[in-house]
Short mmCIF file of C-alpha atoms and ligand atoms in Angstrom, two decimals:
data_model
loop_
_atom_site.label_atom_id
_atom_site.label_comp_id
_atom_site.label_asym_id
_atom_site.label_seq_id
_atom_site.Cartn_x
_atom_site.Cartn_y
_atom_site.Cartn_z
CA MET A 1 4.60 -1.09 27.89
CA ASP A 2 6.15 1.54 30.16
CA HIS A 3 4.02 3.89 32.23
CA VAL A 4 0.65 2.37 31.41
CA ILE A 5 -2.19 4.38 32.90
CA THR A 6 -5.75 3.08 32.85
CA VAL A 7 -8.14 5.79 31.67
CA ASP A 8 -11.85 6.09 30.91
CA ASP A 9 -14.52 8.48 29.67
CA SER A 10 -13.70 11.02 32.39
CA ILE A 11 -10.34 12.02 30.86
CA SER A 12 -10.14 15.19 28.75
CA ALA A 13 -8.17 15.33 25.50
CA HIS A 14 -5.97 18.02 27.04
CA ARG A 15 -4.96 15.80 29.96
CA ALA A 16 -4.59 12.73 27.74
CA LEU A 17 -2.18 14.59 25.48
CA ARG A 18 -0.18 15.84 28.46
CA LEU A 19 0.17 12.30 29.84
CA ILE A 20 1.18 10.91 26.45
CA ARG A 21 3.74 13.67 25.93
CA ARG A 22 5.25 12.70 29.30
CA GLY A 23 5.73 9.16 28.00
CA SER A 24 2.58 7.36 29.21
CA THR A 25 0.52 4.80 27.34
CA LEU A 26 -3.21 5.18 27.99
CA LEU A 27 -5.09 1.91 28.35
CA TRP A 28 -8.75 2.66 27.65
CA LYS A 29 -11.37 0.99 29.87
CA GLY A 30 -14.37 3.21 29.03
CA ASP A 31 -16.92 3.31 26.23
CA PHE A 32 -15.49 2.33 22.80
CA GLN A 33 -17.24 5.13 20.90
CA ASN A 34 -15.95 7.68 23.41
CA ALA A 35 -12.43 6.34 22.86
CA LYS A 36 -12.87 7.07 19.16
CA GLN A 37 -13.94 10.60 20.01
CA LEU A 38 -10.91 11.06 22.24
CA LEU A 39 -8.65 9.83 19.44
CA ALA A 40 -10.27 12.29 17.02
CA ALA A 41 -9.82 15.10 19.54
CA LEU A 42 -6.13 14.19 19.97
CA GLY A 43 -5.76 14.17 16.19
CA ARG A 44 -7.21 17.68 15.95
CA ARG A 45 -4.65 18.89 18.51
CA ILE A 46 -1.78 17.66 16.33
CA PRO A 47 -3.03 18.28 12.78
CA ALA A 48 -1.26 16.52 9.90
CA GLU A 49 0.61 19.41 8.30
CA ARG A 50 1.84 19.43 4.76
CA GLY A 51 4.73 21.52 3.56
CA GLY A 52 8.50 21.43 4.02
CA SER A 53 10.80 18.70 2.77
CA PHE A 54 9.67 15.08 2.38
CA GLN A 55 11.86 14.12 5.35
CA ALA A 56 10.34 16.86 7.52
CA GLN A 57 6.80 15.78 6.58
CA ARG A 58 7.62 12.17 7.39
CA ARG A 59 9.18 13.10 10.73
CA ARG A 60 6.04 15.02 11.66
CA ALA A 61 3.81 12.13 10.55
CA ALA A 62 5.90 9.64 12.60
CA GLU A 63 5.69 11.86 15.70
CA ARG A 64 1.93 12.25 15.20
CA ALA A 65 1.57 8.47 14.86
CA ARG A 66 3.64 7.94 18.03
CA VAL A 67 1.33 10.19 20.04
CA LEU A 68 -1.93 8.80 18.60
CA ASN A 69 -0.75 5.20 19.01
CA ALA A 70 -0.35 5.75 22.74
CA LEU A 71 -4.11 5.34 23.20
CA VAL A 72 -4.58 1.57 23.37
CA VAL A 73 -7.55 -0.75 23.89
CA PRO A 74 -7.52 -4.27 25.36
CA LEU A 75 -8.05 -7.18 22.98
CA VAL A 76 -9.28 -10.32 24.72
CA GLY A 77 -8.63 -13.02 22.18
CA HIS A 78 -9.88 -10.96 19.29
CA GLN A 79 -12.72 -9.30 21.14
CA VAL A 80 -13.02 -5.81 22.53
CA LEU A 81 -15.08 -6.17 25.69
CA LEU A 82 -15.81 -2.47 26.08
CA ARG A 83 -19.21 -0.77 26.07
CA ARG A 84 -20.53 -0.09 22.52
CA ALA A 85 -17.59 -1.90 20.93
CA PRO A 86 -18.15 -3.52 17.53
CA ASP A 87 -17.45 -7.19 16.87
CA VAL A 88 -13.89 -7.10 15.52
CA ARG A 89 -13.21 -10.84 15.51
CA THR A 90 -13.21 -11.38 11.74
CA ALA A 91 -11.32 -8.16 11.05
CA CYS A 92 -8.62 -9.09 13.60
CA ASP A 93 -8.39 -12.71 12.43
CA GLN A 94 -7.79 -11.42 8.90
CA ALA A 95 -5.19 -8.87 9.93
CA TYR A 96 -3.36 -10.70 12.73
CA GLY A 97 -4.03 -14.39 12.11
CA PRO A 98 -5.47 -16.61 14.86
CA ALA A 99 -5.82 -14.90 18.26
CA GLN A 100 -2.96 -15.63 20.66
CA GLY A 101 -3.91 -14.54 24.14
CA ASP A 102 -4.82 -11.10 25.41
CA ARG A 103 -3.01 -7.91 24.55
CA ALA A 104 -3.51 -4.21 23.99
CA VAL A 105 -3.43 -2.59 20.54
CA PRO A 106 -3.40 1.07 19.55
CA LEU A 107 -6.99 2.13 18.88
CA ARG A 108 -5.77 3.86 15.71
CA GLU A 109 -4.35 0.55 14.43
CA LEU A 110 -7.56 -1.29 15.35
CA LEU A 111 -9.64 1.26 13.42
CA GLY A 112 -7.33 0.65 10.44
CA VAL A 113 -7.91 -3.10 10.80
CA ILE A 114 -11.69 -2.54 10.89
CA GLY A 115 -11.51 -0.20 7.88
CA ALA A 116 -9.42 -2.72 5.94
CA HIS A 117 -11.97 -5.44 6.67
CA GLN A 118 -14.80 -3.21 5.43
CA LEU A 119 -12.85 -2.42 2.27
CA ARG A 120 -12.20 -6.13 1.73
CA VAL A 121 -15.90 -6.93 2.06
CA ARG A 122 -17.07 -3.99 -0.07
CA GLY A 123 -14.24 -4.12 -2.61
CA VAL A 124 -12.92 -1.30 -4.78
CA TYR A 125 -14.66 -0.74 -8.08
CA VAL A 126 -12.10 -0.32 -10.87
CA PRO A 127 -13.70 1.30 -13.93
CA ALA A 128 -11.00 -0.05 -16.29
CA LEU A 129 -11.88 -3.58 -15.16
CA GLY A 130 -15.61 -3.02 -14.89
CA ALA A 131 -15.51 -4.99 -11.65
CA ARG A 132 -14.49 -4.84 -8.02
CA VAL A 133 -11.29 -6.11 -6.50
CA HIS A 134 -11.17 -6.94 -2.81
CA PRO A 135 -7.91 -5.90 -1.09
CA HIS A 136 -6.74 -7.80 1.98
CA TYR A 137 -5.21 -6.11 5.02
CA GLY A 138 -1.64 -5.08 4.18
CA VAL A 139 -2.16 -5.29 0.40
CA PHE A 140 -2.06 -2.26 -1.89
CA ALA A 141 -5.64 -1.11 -2.57
CA PRO A 142 -6.22 0.31 -6.07
CA THR A 143 -8.08 3.39 -4.86
CA ARG A 144 -6.19 5.39 -7.50
CA SER A 145 -7.22 4.24 -10.93
CA GLU A 146 -5.17 6.24 -13.43
CA TYR A 147 -2.56 3.49 -13.76
CA ALA A 148 -5.22 0.89 -14.60
CA ASP A 149 -6.49 3.24 -17.34
CA LEU A 150 -2.91 3.51 -18.66
CA VAL A 151 -2.61 -0.27 -18.92
CA VAL A 152 -5.98 -0.60 -20.64
CA GLY A 153 -5.27 2.25 -23.08
CA GLN A 154 -1.89 0.95 -24.23
CA PRO A 155 -1.65 -0.74 -27.65
CA LEU A 156 -1.04 -4.40 -26.90
CA PRO A 157 1.87 -5.97 -28.80
CA ARG A 158 1.64 -9.62 -29.89
CA VAL A 159 1.67 -11.28 -26.49
CA ARG A 160 1.41 -14.93 -25.62
CA THR A 161 2.82 -14.74 -22.10
CA ALA A 162 2.90 -11.81 -19.68
CA PHE A 163 4.35 -11.34 -16.19
CA ASP A 164 2.80 -8.99 -13.62
CA ILE A 165 5.56 -8.23 -11.12
CA GLY A 166 4.34 -7.10 -7.68
CA THR A 167 0.72 -7.97 -8.35
CA GLY A 168 -0.91 -6.79 -5.09
CA THR A 169 -4.62 -7.51 -5.49
CA GLY A 170 -4.02 -9.09 -8.92
CA LEU A 171 -5.60 -6.12 -10.68
CA LEU A 172 -3.14 -5.77 -13.57
CA THR A 173 -3.17 -9.52 -14.18
CA ALA A 174 -6.97 -9.36 -14.44
CA LEU A 175 -6.74 -6.43 -16.87
CA LEU A 176 -4.20 -8.20 -19.09
CA SER A 177 -6.30 -11.32 -19.09
CA LYS A 178 -9.40 -9.28 -19.94
CA ARG A 179 -7.48 -7.79 -22.86
CA GLY A 180 -6.92 -11.28 -24.19
CA VAL A 181 -3.40 -12.19 -23.05
CA PRO A 182 -3.58 -16.00 -23.02
CA GLU A 183 -1.13 -16.67 -20.18
CA VAL A 184 -0.30 -14.35 -17.28
CA VAL A 185 1.94 -15.16 -14.32
CA ALA A 186 1.77 -12.79 -11.37
CA THR A 187 4.31 -12.51 -8.56
CA ASP A 188 4.57 -10.77 -5.22
CA ASN A 189 6.99 -11.11 -2.33
CA ASN A 190 4.22 -10.36 0.19
CA PRO A 191 2.35 -13.58 1.09
CA ARG A 192 -0.76 -11.54 1.94
CA ALA A 193 -0.76 -10.17 -1.63
CA VAL A 194 -0.31 -13.65 -3.10
CA GLU A 195 -3.34 -14.95 -1.21
CA CYS A 196 -5.33 -11.82 -2.06
CA ALA A 197 -4.50 -11.98 -5.79
CA ARG A 198 -5.39 -15.67 -5.95
CA GLU A 199 -8.75 -14.95 -4.32
CA ASN A 200 -9.55 -11.98 -6.58
CA LEU A 201 -8.53 -13.76 -9.77
CA ALA A 202 -10.62 -16.80 -8.86
CA ARG A 203 -13.59 -14.55 -8.10
CA LEU A 204 -13.16 -12.79 -11.47
CA GLY A 205 -12.84 -16.11 -13.28
CA VAL A 206 -9.26 -15.34 -14.42
CA ARG A 207 -6.92 -18.31 -14.80
CA ALA A 208 -3.41 -17.11 -13.94
CA GLY A 209 -0.51 -18.37 -11.89
CA VAL A 210 0.36 -16.37 -8.76
CA VAL A 211 3.82 -17.05 -7.37
CA GLU A 212 5.35 -15.83 -4.11
CA THR A 213 8.84 -14.74 -5.08
CA ASP A 214 11.24 -11.84 -5.25
CA LEU A 215 10.57 -10.17 -8.63
CA PHE A 216 10.44 -12.66 -11.51
CA PRO A 217 8.96 -16.13 -11.93
CA ALA A 218 10.77 -18.79 -13.95
CA GLY A 219 10.83 -18.47 -17.73
CA ARG A 220 10.44 -15.54 -20.11
CA ALA A 221 7.53 -13.36 -21.19
CA ASP A 222 6.60 -11.23 -24.18
CA LEU A 223 5.30 -8.53 -21.87
CA ILE A 224 6.44 -7.68 -18.33
CA VAL A 225 4.24 -5.23 -16.43
CA CYS A 226 5.27 -3.69 -13.13
CA ASN A 227 3.75 -1.01 -10.91
CA PRO A 228 6.42 -0.96 -8.19
CA PRO A 229 6.47 0.88 -4.84
CA TRP A 230 7.23 4.42 -5.99
CA ILE A 231 8.70 6.34 -3.06
CA PRO A 232 12.40 5.68 -2.46
CA ALA A 233 12.42 5.90 1.32
CA VAL A 234 12.59 3.50 4.27
CA PRO A 235 9.28 1.69 4.92
CA LEU A 236 8.34 2.35 8.55
CA THR A 237 5.45 -0.09 8.92
CA MET A 238 4.36 -3.35 7.33
CA LEU A 239 1.74 -1.38 5.42
CA ASP A 240 4.42 0.88 3.87
CA HIS A 241 6.05 -1.89 1.83
CA ALA A 242 3.73 -1.52 -1.17
CA VAL A 243 4.59 2.18 -1.49
CA TYR A 244 8.12 2.69 -0.10
CA ASP A 245 11.22 1.19 -1.70
CA GLU A 246 14.39 2.01 0.23
CA ASP A 247 17.09 3.38 -2.11
CA SER A 248 14.91 2.24 -5.07
CA ARG A 249 16.22 -1.30 -4.46
CA MET A 250 13.27 -3.08 -6.04
CA LEU A 251 13.10 -0.68 -8.99
CA ARG A 252 16.85 -0.95 -9.63
CA ALA A 253 16.83 -4.76 -9.40
CA PHE A 254 13.77 -4.92 -11.65
CA LEU A 255 15.32 -2.72 -14.35
CA ARG A 256 18.72 -4.41 -14.08
CA THR A 257 17.32 -7.88 -14.74
CA ALA A 258 14.02 -7.43 -16.62
CA GLY A 259 15.79 -7.84 -19.99
CA GLU A 260 16.90 -11.37 -18.99
CA HIS A 261 13.23 -12.36 -18.57
CA LEU A 262 11.99 -10.93 -21.87
CA GLU A 263 11.38 -12.93 -25.01
CA PRO A 264 13.09 -11.44 -28.08
CA GLY A 265 11.05 -8.45 -29.28
CA GLY A 266 9.22 -8.25 -25.94
CA GLU A 267 8.22 -5.14 -23.99
CA VAL A 268 8.40 -3.96 -20.41
CA TRP A 269 5.63 -1.68 -19.14
CA LEU A 270 6.85 0.17 -16.07
CA ILE A 271 4.31 2.32 -14.27
CA LEU A 272 5.80 5.03 -12.08
CA SER A 273 4.68 8.25 -10.45
CA ASP A 274 7.15 11.15 -10.58
CA LEU A 275 6.65 11.94 -6.87
CA ALA A 276 10.21 10.78 -6.11
CA GLU A 277 11.61 13.47 -8.42
CA ARG A 278 9.14 16.05 -7.10
CA PHE A 279 10.17 15.31 -3.50
CA GLY A 280 13.86 15.48 -4.48
CA LEU A 281 14.33 11.82 -3.54
CA ARG A 282 15.55 10.87 -7.01
CA GLU A 283 17.64 13.01 -9.37
CA GLN A 284 16.11 13.96 -12.70
CA GLY A 285 17.55 11.56 -15.25
CA GLU A 286 18.38 8.85 -12.68
CA LEU A 287 15.47 6.68 -13.79
CA LEU A 288 16.58 6.79 -17.43
CA GLU A 289 20.11 5.96 -16.28
CA MET A 290 18.72 2.82 -14.53
CA VAL A 291 16.85 1.92 -17.72
CA ARG A 292 20.03 2.22 -19.79
CA ALA A 293 22.09 0.33 -17.19
CA GLY A 294 19.69 -2.61 -17.59
CA GLY A 295 20.28 -2.70 -21.35
CA LEU A 296 16.78 -1.33 -22.00
CA ARG A 297 15.65 1.65 -24.06
CA VAL A 298 12.53 3.79 -23.95
CA ALA A 299 10.19 2.93 -26.82
CA GLY A 300 7.44 5.28 -25.66
CA ARG A 301 5.73 6.86 -22.68
CA THR A 302 2.16 7.79 -21.78
CA ASP A 303 1.40 10.15 -18.91
CA ALA A 304 -1.69 10.41 -16.77
CA VAL A 305 -2.70 12.81 -14.02
CA PRO A 306 -3.69 10.98 -10.82
CA ARG A 307 -7.22 11.85 -9.72
CA HIS A 308 -7.31 10.29 -6.26
CA GLY A 309 -7.85 12.47 -3.18
CA ARG A 310 -4.22 12.45 -1.96
CA ALA A 311 -2.63 13.24 -5.35
CA ARG A 312 -0.11 16.10 -5.23
CA SER A 313 -0.66 18.94 -7.65
CA GLY A 314 1.41 18.45 -10.77
CA GLU A 315 2.06 14.75 -10.02
CA LEU A 316 2.25 12.57 -13.12
CA THR A 317 2.00 8.82 -13.44
CA THR A 318 3.81 7.45 -16.48
CA LEU A 319 3.65 4.13 -18.26
CA TRP A 320 7.12 3.63 -19.75
CA ARG A 321 7.32 1.21 -22.68
CA LEU A 322 10.79 -0.30 -22.62
CA THR A 323 12.43 -2.71 -25.02
CA ALA A 324 15.68 -4.63 -24.78
C1 SAM B 1 2.36 -0.24 -5.71
S1 SAM B 1 1.98 -1.90 -5.33
C2 SAM B 1 1.22 -2.37 -6.87
C3 SAM B 1 0.23 -3.50 -6.75
C4 SAM B 1 -0.50 -3.89 -8.04
N1 SAM B 1 0.41 -4.27 -9.09
C5 SAM B 1 -1.35 -2.74 -8.54
O1 SAM B 1 -0.96 -2.15 -9.53
O2 SAM B 1 -2.39 -2.45 -7.94
C6 SAM B 1 3.58 -2.69 -5.40
C7 SAM B 1 3.57 -4.19 -5.15
O3 SAM B 1 4.91 -4.70 -5.34
C8 SAM B 1 5.15 -5.71 -4.37
N2 SAM B 1 6.62 -5.88 -4.24
C9 SAM B 1 7.49 -5.06 -3.64
N3 SAM B 1 8.74 -5.55 -3.75
C10 SAM B 1 8.64 -6.71 -4.45
C11 SAM B 1 9.59 -7.67 -4.90
N4 SAM B 1 10.90 -7.53 -4.64
N5 SAM B 1 9.15 -8.76 -5.59
C12 SAM B 1 7.81 -8.91 -5.84
N6 SAM B 1 6.88 -8.01 -5.45
C13 SAM B 1 7.29 -6.93 -4.76
C14 SAM B 1 4.45 -5.19 -3.13
O4 SAM B 1 4.21 -6.24 -2.20
C15 SAM B 1 3.16 -4.60 -3.74
O5 SAM B 1 2.15 -5.57 -3.82
#
């Protein structure tokens, strides 16, 4: 780290921001709770603004993250030895793996690690499932539930085998199993998601295979369900990979090859928000062009309005029923 300055409770938010803007990293040695207050005060000085193009919003968010991440706290093993610091050992073990020496981490990141641990312990109640799923750090948390409702509300064709591509917590696999699909195979290319899905499915008493792979497992299915990352832009952090899909690479590859993994007469259920079109990141009609290019056709669509706190006004989530 360049220009590391040790700071404590005596620093004001004004001075901290000035030092950070000059390129310094602030290593906190004071009271942990006061560090949180300083971080909140810095955040208020650079509010997260909405408005403007998607690229402009992202640039502002990246600059805000750069400034806020300059306040770092020392991790000794996986302990924070500061006054009034919580015990973060389990949270850090889960997020970072076994402790390897001492280092400093952005306080903002550490609070995210703690929050993720709390969410994992508490779980997220999914009404469509009537149960909780427990997301791991770095795995997509189903805090928006409209897409689960779409999957539950869809008439189920005759299905013996289903694939759930990009399973995350395993939620859609659990829903399909609950609806009576005898055999479900879930995949994800994120090892954290694979471990998380296995754990959730075991806890829910669902017997399903979970495979770490790019897109499809071996064999064919009568139903292929996929809720892919839905924003076609470069992921900036590890946590972005469940949401951002650069140049729609995953979506394109999925639609190009899904037909080869379908049993005759089978269906693909693709769940996608229209945010990409709303942000101008995908042309209107481009999605249907990808569908056609993969030798698929639209057999039906059902729309839902997202209800979660960060939903954009007018945003629609659609379950596309596609056949070969
Ligand atoms: C929006 S999340 C959906 C998670 C889960 N299906 C759900 O509905 O809650 C997208 C998931 O796709 C996974 N993913 C992204 N690219 C993938 C790929 N090429 N192959 C398999 N999984 C992928 C991500 O790791 C992430 O878990």
